[in-house]
Amino acid sequence: MKLHNDNKQFKKVLELFDHHNKNNSAQTCYNLVITQVLKACAHLGDIKRGKVIHEMVFSRVDKDVYILVSLIHMYMQCGDVAQAEVLFEKTANRTLPVYGALMKGYLTNNHAQKAIDIFNMIENPGEIAVNLFLNACAQLGTPEASDSAKQILRKMPKSFHSNLYIRASLLDVFMKCGDVDYAERMFGKIAKKTSAMYGAMIKGYLENNEPMKAIDLFNQLEKPGEVHVNLFFNACAQLGTREALVMTQNAFKHVPKAFHMNPI
């Protein structure tokens, strides 16, 4: 089942589960099987099937955190935020993965402030929770959210500062909140700049109507990926000048053939 999920063959996962249940009770399924089936339901948006699975394993929810996390994820992916909240409120087993599943679900359903409220309930948030918090701040895109991100930046353990995902998320926050100068200063201090960091900055320049800065940063990339190339073309379109048209035409000539398979 995991192999099918990894290959995005979600319907096959449900078919295998149905085949198993013809001769066996769902109660005999290992918890790992249940989590894989719920994952498939989440990807398919099949909340009806997900609820049936929930009823089958109702007695296991409080005993197995992985099933609880999978159920919260499934309900959130299917847009049933209220049911995910009920599961969270009822459980006493509030581990970091449980908090993370709820926060991620809130972000999926555009409830950034709720994600932040949940983060504030965590005594010792891990790197994943901090990253989700930063994503919530970016989704809000307000000066207050930028200030909140700066507070977390000052408080979080030094070891978190080396997390490349957190660094990229911080750049994304400040750009989305319009704090371009702060993002630029932070970006300039980073010795090991990743593809995601460049992407956050280039996209941020576009969101703040600074297409020329986006183009200048793109030109610093030795091996831009598809995302960067797409952002570059968006920057040229935002400029809307003849010079930008020429840059687009020249860049397109050098775009790897593999990129042509996708509609850039």
mmCIF file of C-alpha atoms in Angstrom:
data_model
loop_
_atom_site.group_PDB
_atom_site.id
_atom_site.type_symbol
_atom_site.label_atom_id
_atom_site.label_comp_id
_atom_site.label_asym_id
_atom_site.label_seq_id
_atom_site.Cartn_x
_atom_site.Cartn_y
_atom_site.Cartn_z
ATOM 1 C CA MET A 1 0.000 0.000 0.000
ATOM 2 C CA LYS A 2 2.805 2.393 0.836
ATOM 3 C CA LEU A 3 4.344 1.745 -2.568
ATOM 4 C CA HIS A 4 1.052 2.598 -4.275
ATOM 5 C CA ASN A 5 0.719 5.773 -2.203
ATOM 6 C CA ASP A 6 4.300 6.753 -3.010
ATOM 7 C CA ASN A 7 3.476 6.296 -6.700
ATOM 8 C CA LYS A 8 0.241 8.287 -6.317
ATOM 9 C CA GLN A 9 -1.880 5.222 -7.113
ATOM 10 C CA PHE A 10 -4.367 6.058 -4.405
ATOM 11 C CA LYS A 11 -7.336 4.165 -5.842
ATOM 12 C CA LYS A 12 -5.281 0.970 -5.860
ATOM 13 C CA VAL A 13 -4.706 1.407 -2.132
ATOM 14 C CA LEU A 14 -8.459 1.450 -1.541
ATOM 15 C CA GLU A 15 -8.932 -1.537 -3.854
ATOM 16 C CA LEU A 16 -6.381 -3.530 -1.852
ATOM 17 C CA PHE A 17 -8.102 -2.553 1.371
ATOM 18 C CA ASP A 18 -11.500 -3.613 0.023
ATOM 19 C CA HIS A 19 -10.038 -6.934 -1.119
ATOM 20 C CA HIS A 20 -8.647 -7.533 2.371
ATOM 21 C CA ASN A 21 -11.988 -6.728 3.990
ATOM 22 C CA LYS A 22 -13.850 -9.311 1.923
ATOM 23 C CA ASN A 23 -12.401 -12.080 4.035
ATOM 24 C CA ASN A 24 -11.216 -10.171 7.089
ATOM 25 C CA SER A 25 -12.491 -7.612 9.531
ATOM 26 C CA ALA A 26 -10.988 -4.132 9.496
ATOM 27 C CA GLN A 27 -10.215 -4.754 13.159
ATOM 28 C CA THR A 28 -7.529 -7.208 12.033
ATOM 29 C CA CYS A 29 -5.713 -4.572 9.964
ATOM 30 C CA TYR A 30 -2.418 -3.334 11.283
ATOM 31 C CA ASN A 31 -2.350 0.322 12.238
ATOM 32 C CA LEU A 32 0.177 0.964 9.462
ATOM 33 C CA VAL A 33 -2.374 -0.288 6.926
ATOM 34 C CA ILE A 34 -5.038 2.030 8.348
ATOM 35 C CA THR A 35 -2.752 5.061 8.108
ATOM 36 C CA GLN A 36 -1.955 4.247 4.475
ATOM 37 C CA VAL A 37 -5.656 3.903 3.615
ATOM 38 C CA LEU A 38 -6.450 7.217 5.321
ATOM 39 C CA LYS A 39 -3.603 8.828 3.393
ATOM 40 C CA ALA A 40 -5.147 7.614 0.137
ATOM 41 C CA CYS A 41 -8.554 8.963 1.205
ATOM 42 C CA ALA A 42 -6.957 12.331 1.966
ATOM 43 C CA HIS A 43 -5.347 12.570 -1.466
ATOM 44 C CA LEU A 44 -8.560 11.527 -3.219
ATOM 45 C CA GLY A 45 -10.723 13.804 -1.082
ATOM 46 C CA ASP A 46 -12.852 10.758 -0.300
ATOM 47 C CA ILE A 47 -14.284 11.853 3.045
ATOM 48 C CA LYS A 48 -17.122 9.325 2.837
ATOM 49 C CA ARG A 49 -14.664 6.446 2.794
ATOM 50 C CA GLY A 50 -12.524 8.180 5.394
ATOM 51 C CA LYS A 51 -15.449 8.389 7.805
ATOM 52 C CA VAL A 52 -16.145 4.678 7.354
ATOM 53 C CA ILE A 53 -12.521 3.903 8.251
ATOM 54 C CA HIS A 54 -12.810 6.244 11.247
ATOM 55 C CA GLU A 55 -15.805 4.285 12.538
ATOM 56 C CA MET A 56 -13.944 0.998 12.044
ATOM 57 C CA VAL A 57 -10.970 2.076 14.146
ATOM 58 C CA PHE A 58 -12.776 4.347 16.605
ATOM 59 C CA SER A 59 -11.442 2.439 19.618
ATOM 60 C CA ARG A 60 -7.837 2.824 18.440
ATOM 61 C CA VAL A 61 -7.750 6.598 17.980
ATOM 62 C CA ASP A 62 -6.666 7.440 21.525
ATOM 63 C CA LYS A 63 -4.172 4.579 21.627
ATOM 64 C CA ASP A 64 -2.285 5.242 18.398
ATOM 65 C CA VAL A 65 -1.030 8.731 17.609
ATOM 66 C CA TYR A 66 -0.347 7.817 13.977
ATOM 67 C CA ILE A 67 -3.991 6.970 13.362
ATOM 68 C CA LEU A 68 -5.026 10.193 15.101
ATOM 69 C CA VAL A 69 -2.649 12.248 12.954
ATOM 70 C CA SER A 70 -3.838 10.468 9.796
ATOM 71 C CA LEU A 71 -7.483 11.165 10.648
ATOM 72 C CA ILE A 72 -6.834 14.856 11.334
ATOM 73 C CA HIS A 73 -4.922 15.095 8.056
ATOM 74 C CA MET A 74 -7.689 13.312 6.136
ATOM 75 C CA TYR A 75 -10.463 15.536 7.493
ATOM 76 C CA MET A 76 -8.442 18.697 6.890
ATOM 77 C CA GLN A 77 -7.601 17.687 3.316
ATOM 78 C CA CYS A 78 -11.285 17.020 2.702
ATOM 79 C CA GLY A 79 -12.231 20.431 4.123
ATOM 80 C CA ASP A 80 -13.964 19.143 7.261
ATOM 81 C CA VAL A 81 -12.092 21.437 9.645
ATOM 82 C CA ALA A 82 -14.698 21.080 12.395
ATOM 83 C CA GLN A 83 -14.294 17.297 12.630
ATOM 84 C CA ALA A 84 -10.506 17.603 12.750
ATOM 85 C CA GLU A 85 -10.887 20.107 15.585
ATOM 86 C CA VAL A 86 -13.178 17.728 17.477
ATOM 87 C CA LEU A 87 -10.534 14.994 17.276
ATOM 88 C CA PHE A 88 -7.883 17.382 18.549
ATOM 89 C CA GLU A 89 -10.022 18.653 21.427
ATOM 90 C CA LYS A 90 -10.922 15.141 22.574
ATOM 91 C CA THR A 91 -7.397 13.766 22.690
ATOM 92 C CA ALA A 92 -5.069 14.020 25.648
ATOM 93 C CA ASN A 93 -2.213 12.709 23.511
ATOM 94 C CA ARG A 94 -1.152 16.054 22.033
ATOM 95 C CA THR A 95 2.279 15.286 20.643
ATOM 96 C CA LEU A 96 4.192 17.470 18.190
ATOM 97 C CA PRO A 97 2.933 15.448 15.175
ATOM 98 C CA VAL A 98 -0.664 16.038 16.328
ATOM 99 C CA TYR A 99 -0.094 19.787 16.640
ATOM 100 C CA GLY A 100 1.666 19.742 13.289
ATOM 101 C CA ALA A 101 -1.191 17.941 11.530
ATOM 102 C CA LEU A 102 -3.696 20.495 12.838
ATOM 103 C CA MET A 103 -1.491 23.464 11.904
ATOM 104 C CA LYS A 104 -0.865 22.099 8.420
ATOM 105 C CA GLY A 105 -4.588 21.509 7.998
ATOM 106 C CA TYR A 106 -5.403 25.063 8.992
ATOM 107 C CA LEU A 107 -2.930 26.332 6.399
ATOM 108 C CA THR A 108 -4.486 24.094 3.742
ATOM 109 C CA ASN A 109 -7.876 25.618 4.559
ATOM 110 C CA ASN A 110 -6.577 29.213 4.736
ATOM 111 C CA HIS A 111 -6.966 29.572 8.497
ATOM 112 C CA ALA A 112 -3.532 31.042 9.167
ATOM 113 C CA GLN A 113 -4.466 32.734 12.438
ATOM 114 C CA LYS A 114 -5.795 29.462 13.852
ATOM 115 C CA ALA A 115 -2.494 27.793 12.939
ATOM 116 C CA ILE A 116 -0.651 30.522 14.844
ATOM 117 C CA ASP A 117 -2.959 30.107 17.842
ATOM 118 C CA ILE A 118 -2.187 26.374 17.932
ATOM 119 C CA PHE A 119 1.540 27.060 17.656
ATOM 120 C CA ASN A 120 1.314 29.314 20.701
ATOM 121 C CA MET A 121 -0.031 26.358 22.697
ATOM 122 C CA ILE A 122 3.143 24.318 22.149
ATOM 123 C CA GLU A 123 5.655 24.513 24.990
ATOM 124 C CA ASN A 124 8.706 23.347 23.056
ATOM 125 C CA PRO A 125 7.979 23.564 19.319
ATOM 126 C CA GLY A 126 10.226 21.587 17.001
ATOM 127 C CA GLU A 127 11.616 22.685 13.659
ATOM 128 C CA ILE A 128 8.571 21.442 11.737
ATOM 129 C CA ALA A 129 6.177 23.399 13.962
ATOM 130 C CA VAL A 130 8.313 26.538 13.623
ATOM 131 C CA ASN A 131 8.319 26.166 9.848
ATOM 132 C CA LEU A 132 4.528 25.775 9.808
ATOM 133 C CA PHE A 133 4.225 28.854 12.022
ATOM 134 C CA LEU A 134 6.307 30.838 9.535
ATOM 135 C CA ASN A 135 4.129 29.583 6.678
ATOM 136 C CA ALA A 136 1.112 30.864 8.605
ATOM 137 C CA CYS A 137 2.745 34.274 9.025
ATOM 138 C CA ALA A 138 3.456 34.351 5.290
ATOM 139 C CA GLN A 139 -0.164 33.454 4.547
ATOM 140 C CA LEU A 140 -1.343 36.382 6.685
ATOM 141 C CA GLY A 141 1.117 38.755 4.996
ATOM 142 C CA THR A 142 0.677 41.578 7.513
ATOM 143 C CA PRO A 143 3.197 43.799 9.345
ATOM 144 C CA GLU A 144 2.072 42.138 12.583
ATOM 145 C CA ALA A 145 2.873 38.722 11.110
ATOM 146 C CA SER A 146 6.332 39.969 10.151
ATOM 147 C CA ASP A 147 6.898 41.131 13.735
ATOM 148 C CA SER A 148 5.772 37.732 15.055
ATOM 149 C CA ALA A 149 8.265 35.995 12.767
ATOM 150 C CA LYS A 150 11.057 38.249 14.052
ATOM 151 C CA GLN A 151 10.145 37.378 17.637
ATOM 152 C CA ILE A 152 10.353 33.663 16.877
ATOM 153 C CA LEU A 153 13.634 34.224 15.058
ATOM 154 C CA ARG A 154 15.087 35.739 18.219
ATOM 155 C CA LYS A 155 13.711 33.043 20.524
ATOM 156 C CA MET A 156 14.241 29.840 18.571
ATOM 157 C CA PRO A 157 17.258 27.602 19.359
ATOM 158 C CA LYS A 158 20.476 28.383 17.506
ATOM 159 C CA SER A 159 20.410 24.929 15.918
ATOM 160 C CA PHE A 160 17.211 25.913 14.078
ATOM 161 C CA HIS A 161 19.068 28.735 12.317
ATOM 162 C CA SER A 162 20.958 26.206 10.217
ATOM 163 C CA ASN A 163 17.719 24.628 8.982
ATOM 164 C CA LEU A 164 17.568 25.569 5.303
ATOM 165 C CA TYR A 165 13.778 25.179 5.148
ATOM 166 C CA ILE A 166 13.305 27.577 8.050
ATOM 167 C CA ARG A 167 15.628 30.104 6.430
ATOM 168 C CA ALA A 168 13.712 29.934 3.154
ATOM 169 C CA SER A 169 10.413 30.282 5.037
ATOM 170 C CA LEU A 170 11.711 33.345 6.889
ATOM 171 C CA LEU A 171 12.605 35.020 3.596
ATOM 172 C CA ASP A 172 9.146 34.138 2.282
ATOM 173 C CA VAL A 173 7.485 35.659 5.365
ATOM 174 C CA PHE A 174 9.292 38.979 5.166
ATOM 175 C CA MET A 175 8.741 39.286 1.422
ATOM 176 C CA LYS A 176 5.031 38.463 1.672
ATOM 177 C CA CYS A 177 4.681 40.944 4.539
ATOM 178 C CA GLY A 178 6.336 43.667 2.452
ATOM 179 C CA ASP A 179 9.467 43.852 4.611
ATOM 180 C CA VAL A 180 11.775 43.680 1.590
ATOM 181 C CA ASP A 181 14.761 45.415 3.215
ATOM 182 C CA TYR A 182 14.796 42.948 6.109
ATOM 183 C CA ALA A 183 14.587 39.992 3.721
ATOM 184 C CA GLU A 184 17.437 41.381 1.621
ATOM 185 C CA ARG A 185 19.664 41.826 4.666
ATOM 186 C CA MET A 186 18.955 38.298 5.818
ATOM 187 C CA PHE A 187 19.530 36.862 2.335
ATOM 188 C CA GLY A 188 22.835 38.707 2.061
ATOM 189 C CA LYS A 189 24.113 37.151 5.296
ATOM 190 C CA ILE A 190 23.379 33.577 4.213
ATOM 191 C CA ALA A 191 26.530 31.844 2.996
ATOM 192 C CA LYS A 192 24.845 28.716 1.645
ATOM 193 C CA LYS A 193 21.949 29.910 -0.483
ATOM 194 C CA THR A 194 19.594 27.181 -1.676
ATOM 195 C CA SER A 195 17.327 27.032 -4.705
ATOM 196 C CA ALA A 196 14.306 27.574 -2.438
ATOM 197 C CA MET A 197 15.851 30.732 -0.969
ATOM 198 C CA TYR A 198 16.443 32.212 -4.405
ATOM 199 C CA GLY A 199 12.889 31.266 -5.325
ATOM 200 C CA ALA A 200 11.463 32.966 -2.230
ATOM 201 C CA MET A 201 13.374 36.161 -2.984
ATOM 202 C CA ILE A 202 12.569 36.269 -6.705
ATOM 203 C CA LYS A 203 8.886 35.555 -6.056
ATOM 204 C CA GLY A 204 8.926 38.153 -3.281
ATOM 205 C CA TYR A 205 10.294 40.810 -5.590
ATOM 206 C CA LEU A 206 7.450 40.102 -8.013
ATOM 207 C CA GLU A 207 4.877 40.333 -5.216
ATOM 208 C CA ASN A 208 6.366 43.693 -4.224
ATOM 209 C CA ASN A 209 6.405 45.004 -7.815
ATOM 210 C CA GLU A 210 10.175 44.976 -8.200
ATOM 211 C CA PRO A 211 10.606 42.873 -11.364
ATOM 212 C CA MET A 212 14.055 44.246 -12.224
ATOM 213 C CA LYS A 213 15.425 43.056 -8.880
ATOM 214 C CA ALA A 214 13.867 39.652 -9.586
ATOM 215 C CA ILE A 215 15.636 39.516 -12.954
ATOM 216 C CA ASP A 216 18.960 40.607 -11.463
ATOM 217 C CA LEU A 217 18.748 37.875 -8.833
ATOM 218 C CA PHE A 218 17.760 35.278 -11.426
ATOM 219 C CA ASN A 219 20.894 36.146 -13.397
ATOM 220 C CA GLN A 220 22.995 35.198 -10.361
ATOM 221 C CA LEU A 221 21.795 31.599 -10.555
ATOM 222 C CA GLU A 222 24.227 29.201 -12.208
ATOM 223 C CA LYS A 223 21.660 26.470 -12.804
ATOM 224 C CA PRO A 224 18.118 27.844 -12.470
ATOM 225 C CA GLY A 225 15.323 25.321 -12.143
ATOM 226 C CA GLU A 226 11.905 25.335 -13.787
ATOM 227 C CA VAL A 227 10.408 27.392 -10.963
ATOM 228 C CA HIS A 228 13.098 30.056 -11.323
ATOM 229 C CA VAL A 229 12.696 30.199 -15.107
ATOM 230 C CA ASN A 230 8.944 30.598 -14.735
ATOM 231 C CA LEU A 231 9.447 33.412 -12.208
ATOM 232 C CA PHE A 232 11.928 35.071 -14.572
ATOM 233 C CA PHE A 233 9.362 35.072 -17.381
ATOM 234 C CA ASN A 234 6.778 36.488 -14.965
ATOM 235 C CA ALA A 235 9.228 39.266 -14.082
ATOM 236 C CA CYS A 236 9.720 40.082 -17.758
ATOM 237 C CA ALA A 237 5.945 40.158 -18.236
ATOM 238 C CA GLN A 238 5.601 42.464 -15.235
ATOM 239 C CA LEU A 239 8.137 44.856 -16.749
ATOM 240 C CA GLY A 240 6.235 44.873 -20.028
ATOM 241 C CA THR A 241 9.014 46.581 -22.009
ATOM 242 C CA ARG A 242 10.622 45.756 -25.331
ATOM 243 C CA GLU A 243 13.859 45.064 -23.462
ATOM 244 C CA ALA A 244 12.001 42.535 -21.325
ATOM 245 C CA LEU A 245 10.635 40.865 -24.467
ATOM 246 C CA VAL A 246 14.165 40.506 -25.847
ATOM 247 C CA MET A 247 15.354 39.028 -22.526
ATOM 248 C CA THR A 248 12.491 36.527 -22.647
ATOM 249 C CA GLN A 249 13.332 35.466 -26.199
ATOM 250 C CA ASN A 250 17.034 35.086 -25.395
ATOM 251 C CA ALA A 251 16.341 33.136 -22.209
ATOM 252 C CA PHE A 252 13.915 30.795 -23.960
ATOM 253 C CA LYS A 253 16.641 29.779 -26.416
ATOM 254 C CA HIS A 254 18.714 28.495 -23.506
ATOM 255 C CA VAL A 255 15.937 26.770 -21.579
ATOM 256 C CA PRO A 256 16.787 23.034 -21.245
ATOM 257 C CA LYS A 257 14.690 20.795 -23.483
ATOM 258 C CA ALA A 258 13.399 18.963 -20.422
ATOM 259 C CA PHE A 259 11.664 22.173 -19.316
ATOM 260 C CA HIS A 260 9.751 22.270 -22.600
ATOM 261 C CA MET A 261 7.732 19.269 -21.399
ATOM 262 C CA ASN A 262 6.022 21.527 -18.868
ATOM 263 C CA PRO A 263 3.969 24.629 -19.755
ATOM 264 C CA ILE A 264 6.357 27.322 -18.435
#
